[in-house]
Each structure stands twice: as structure tokens, then as C-alpha cells.
């Protein structure tokens, strides 16, 4: 699986987890579905392609301000919990975050 596809799966997983715990919904609300679609669309058009770093460390950060704030909120909460809910994705994400 490509790095972009893996990141798309991870970001969707993180948003789903956030929705489940904060909104007590098994499926994403329209607002968070939009955020997940937006994040995946940004990944599809990432100018760094397969050589990208994690978005958190990106020198450009291509998100619009509203989506950027929304994804930050999601990541702040889900980041530390990913090791419990999706350990494989968390390990891979941490590896790329530490890799320069
Ligand atoms: S934030 Fe940076 S790394 Fe992430 S998708 Fe946008 S350009 Fe690519």
C-alpha cells in the first residue's frame, strides 16, 4: 500500500475514533465526513507525494484555516490514544514523524 493511501486510512480512522468518543456516533457526522474527505483530498494532491513527511511537520501545510483547526483538535485528542485503538497505524505514524 502506498504511503498516501495508508495516511488516508489513518486519518479516517482518527476522525472516526474522535466522533465515536465525542459525539457517541458509530458513523461520522456530515461535518466530520467533510473533514475526512477534505484530508484525503489534500493527501491526494500533496505536492510531496510519496516523499511527504507527516502533515504535522509539513513546511507548507496546505489546509485551509478552518479545516486546519478542526484536524488539529481531532489529532490532539486521538494522537495519544492511537496506540490503544490502532497500534500499528500509531507506530508507523510515529516512525515517519521521527524520521527526517
Ligand atoms: S499538509 Fe503538507 S504533507 Fe500534508 S498533504 Fe498538505 S502539503 Fe502534503
Short mmCIF file of C-alpha atoms and ligand atoms in Angstrom, two decimals:
data_model
loop_
_atom_site.label_atom_id
_atom_site.label_comp_id
_atom_site.label_asym_id
_atom_site.label_seq_id
_atom_site.Cartn_x
_atom_site.Cartn_y
_atom_site.Cartn_z
CA UNK A 1 0.00 0.00 0.00
CA UNK A 2 1.30 3.47 -0.83
CA UNK A 3 2.18 5.95 1.89
CA UNK A 4 -0.59 8.30 0.78
CA UNK A 5 -3.22 5.53 0.92
CA UNK A 6 -2.00 4.45 4.35
CA UNK A 7 -2.21 8.03 5.63
CA UNK A 8 -5.71 8.38 4.22
CA UNK A 9 -6.79 5.28 6.12
CA UNK A 10 -5.13 6.54 9.30
CA UNK A 11 -6.70 9.99 9.19
CA UNK A 12 -10.16 8.48 8.59
CA UNK A 13 -9.61 6.10 11.49
CA UNK A 14 -8.62 9.00 13.74
CA UNK A 15 -11.66 11.07 12.79
CA UNK A 16 -13.97 8.07 13.29
CA UNK A 17 -12.47 7.48 16.73
CA UNK A 18 -12.95 11.13 17.63
CA UNK A 19 -16.62 11.01 16.54
CA UNK A 20 -17.27 7.80 18.45
CA UNK A 21 -15.95 9.24 21.69
CA UNK A 22 -17.10 12.83 21.43
CA UNK A 23 -20.39 12.52 19.62
CA UNK A 24 -21.23 8.92 20.61
CA UNK A 25 -21.91 8.11 16.95
CA UNK A 26 -20.85 4.93 15.21
CA UNK A 27 -20.73 6.74 11.88
CA UNK A 28 -19.23 10.13 11.13
CA UNK A 29 -21.48 13.15 11.12
CA UNK A 30 -21.67 15.25 7.98
CA UNK A 31 -19.20 17.74 9.46
CA UNK A 32 -16.57 15.10 10.19
CA UNK A 33 -17.24 13.25 6.95
CA UNK A 34 -16.39 16.54 5.22
CA UNK A 35 -13.20 16.80 7.27
CA UNK A 36 -12.17 13.23 6.40
CA UNK A 37 -12.90 13.80 2.71
CA UNK A 38 -11.02 17.08 2.82
CA UNK A 39 -7.96 15.49 4.48
CA UNK A 40 -7.94 12.67 1.90
CA UNK A 41 -8.28 15.12 -0.94
CA UNK A 42 -5.32 17.13 0.40
CA UNK A 43 -3.30 13.92 0.60
CA UNK A 44 -4.24 13.01 -2.97
CA UNK A 45 -2.90 16.38 -4.10
CA UNK A 46 0.08 16.56 -1.75
CA UNK A 47 2.91 18.23 -3.64
CA UNK A 48 5.45 15.99 -1.87
CA UNK A 49 3.73 12.80 -2.96
CA UNK A 50 5.25 9.61 -1.58
CA UNK A 51 8.19 11.62 -0.19
CA UNK A 52 5.97 13.58 2.16
CA UNK A 53 6.61 13.91 5.86
CA UNK A 54 3.74 13.76 8.34
CA UNK A 55 1.39 16.72 7.84
CA UNK A 56 2.15 17.98 11.35
CA UNK A 57 5.75 18.66 10.31
CA UNK A 58 4.96 19.96 6.84
CA UNK A 59 6.61 23.31 5.98
CA UNK A 60 3.63 24.35 3.85
CA UNK A 61 0.57 22.88 5.49
CA UNK A 62 -1.91 23.07 2.68
CA UNK A 63 -5.11 23.02 4.77
CA UNK A 64 -7.49 25.97 4.81
CA UNK A 65 -7.64 27.66 8.27
CA UNK A 66 -10.99 26.16 9.31
CA UNK A 67 -10.06 22.59 8.39
CA UNK A 68 -6.62 23.04 9.87
CA UNK A 69 -8.08 23.99 13.23
CA UNK A 70 -10.59 21.13 13.05
CA UNK A 71 -7.96 18.50 12.25
CA UNK A 72 -5.69 19.85 14.99
CA UNK A 73 -8.48 19.36 17.51
CA UNK A 74 -9.02 15.79 16.30
CA UNK A 75 -5.29 14.97 16.31
CA UNK A 76 -4.71 16.44 19.75
CA UNK A 77 -7.28 14.08 21.21
CA UNK A 78 -6.74 10.97 19.10
CA UNK A 79 -2.94 11.13 18.81
CA UNK A 80 -2.15 9.78 22.29
CA UNK A 81 -4.98 7.22 22.06
CA UNK A 82 -3.98 5.68 18.75
CA UNK A 83 -1.55 3.33 20.49
CA UNK A 84 -4.55 1.74 22.19
CA UNK A 85 -7.08 1.77 19.34
CA UNK A 86 -4.83 1.35 16.29
CA UNK A 87 -1.31 0.47 17.46
CA UNK A 88 0.05 -0.48 14.03
CA UNK A 89 -1.03 2.83 12.48
CA UNK A 90 0.35 4.68 15.53
CA UNK A 91 3.77 3.02 15.26
CA UNK A 92 4.03 3.74 11.53
CA UNK A 93 2.94 7.36 12.06
CA UNK A 94 5.46 7.84 14.88
CA UNK A 95 8.21 6.34 12.72
CA UNK A 96 7.56 8.88 9.93
CA UNK A 97 7.24 11.71 12.44
CA UNK A 98 10.65 10.97 13.92
CA UNK A 99 12.24 10.33 10.55
CA UNK A 100 13.67 13.46 8.97
S1 LIG B 1 -0.03 19.38 4.85
FE1 LIG B 1 1.86 19.18 3.67
S2 LIG B 1 2.35 16.98 3.78
FE2 LIG B 1 0.19 17.21 4.37
S3 LIG B 1 -0.96 16.93 2.47
FE3 LIG B 1 -0.61 19.14 2.69
S4 LIG B 1 1.28 19.54 1.56
FE4 LIG B 1 1.16 17.34 1.89
#
